[in-house]
CSV table of C-alpha atoms in Angstrom, one decimal:
chain,number,residue,atom,x,y,z
C,12,MET,CA,3.4,17.5,35.6
C,13,LYS,CA,4.4,19.1,32.2
C,14,THR,CA,6.9,16.1,31.9
C,15,LEU,CA,3.8,13.5,32.5
C,16,THR,CA,1.7,15.3,30.1
C,17,ARG,CA,4.5,15.4,27.1
C,18,ASN,CA,4.7,11.5,27.6
C,19,ILE,CA,1.1,10.7,27.2
C,20,LEU,CA,0.9,13.1,24.6
C,21,ARG,CA,4.0,11.2,23.0
C,22,THR,CA,2.6,8.0,23.5
C,23,ALA,CA,-1.1,8.7,22.4
C,24,ILE,CA,0.5,10.1,19.3
C,25,THR,CA,2.7,7.1,18.8
C,26,VAL,CA,0.0,4.4,19.2
C,27,ILE,CA,-2.3,6.5,16.9
C,28,LEU,CA,0.0,6.5,14.3
C,29,VAL,CA,0.7,2.5,14.5
C,30,ILE,CA,-3.1,2.1,14.6
C,31,LEU,CA,-3.4,4.1,11.3
C,32,ALA,CA,-0.4,2.4,9.5
C,33,PHE,CA,-2.1,-1.0,10.4
C,34,VAL,CA,-5.3,0.2,9.2
C,35,GLY,CA,-3.9,1.5,6.1
C,36,ASN,CA,-1.7,-1.3,5.4
C,37,PHE,CA,-4.9,-4.3,6.0
C,38,ARG,CA,-6.9,-1.7,3.7
C,39,ALA,CA,-4.4,-1.9,0.8
C,40,TRP,CA,-4.0,-6.0,1.5
C,41,VAL,CA,-7.8,-6.1,1.1
C,42,TYR,CA,-8.1,-3.7,-2.0
C,43,TYR,CA,-5.1,-5.9,-4.0
C,44,THR,CA,-6.5,-9.4,-2.8
C,45,ALA,CA,-10.1,-8.5,-3.6
C,46,SER,CA,-9.2,-7.3,-7.2
C,47,PRO,CA,-8.0,-9.9,-9.6
C,48,TRP,CA,-4.9,-8.4,-11.7
C,49,THR,CA,-2.1,-9.7,-13.8
C,50,ARG,CA,1.3,-7.9,-14.2
C,51,ASP,CA,0.0,-6.6,-17.3
C,52,ALA,CA,-3.5,-5.6,-16.8
C,53,ARG,CA,-6.3,-5.5,-14.6
C,54,PHE,CA,-9.3,-7.6,-15.7
C,55,SER,CA,-12.7,-8.1,-14.9
C,56,ALA,CA,-16.0,-10.1,-16.0
C,57,ASP,CA,-19.5,-10.1,-15.4
C,58,ILE,CA,-20.7,-12.9,-17.5
C,59,VAL,CA,-18.3,-15.2,-18.8
C,60,ALA,CA,-19.0,-18.2,-21.4
C,61,ILE,CA,-17.8,-21.5,-20.9
C,62,ALA,CA,-17.6,-23.9,-23.7
C,63,PRO,CA,-15.8,-27.4,-23.8
C,64,ASP,CA,-13.2,-28.3,-25.8
C,65,VAL,CA,-14.6,-31.8,-26.8
C,66,SER,CA,-17.5,-32.3,-29.1
C,67,GLY,CA,-21.0,-34.0,-28.3
C,68,ALA,CA,-19.9,-37.3,-29.3
C,69,GLU,CA,-16.9,-37.6,-27.2
C,70,PHE,CA,-19.0,-36.1,-24.4
C,71,ARG,CA,-21.7,-38.4,-24.5
C,72,ARG,CA,-19.2,-41.2,-24.5
C,73,LEU,CA,-17.4,-40.3,-21.7
C,74,THR,CA,-20.8,-39.3,-19.5
C,75,SER,CA,-22.2,-42.9,-20.3
C,76,ARG,CA,-18.8,-44.5,-19.2
C,77,ILE,CA,-18.8,-42.4,-16.2
C,78,THR,CA,-22.7,-43.4,-15.4
C,79,SER,CA,-21.8,-47.1,-16.0
C,80,TRP,CA,-19.4,-47.0,-13.6
C,81,LEU,CA,-21.1,-45.1,-10.8
C,82,SER,CA,-23.8,-47.7,-11.2
C,83,LYS,CA,-21.2,-50.1,-10.4
C,84,VAL,CA,-19.6,-48.5,-7.3
C,85,ARG,CA,-21.5,-49.1,-4.0
C,86,PHE,CA,-21.0,-45.9,-2.0
C,87,TYR,CA,-20.8,-46.3,1.8
C,88,SER,CA,-21.5,-43.6,4.3
């Protein structure tokens, strides 16, 4: 009886430690994949302004070419 209890206790402790190791590794993986970082530093941004590298005239010319191409193309569903 004493040996059976000892074996059950050993197995239970081992299973609990393995589960805790998996949970800890999973939480660390989620933390490192959810928070963006580089080798040099961590970064975060609430609002990021994005500006085009082309002037307004070039952009208008490009959008007019795309629009004319789209009007010529027929899309089939």
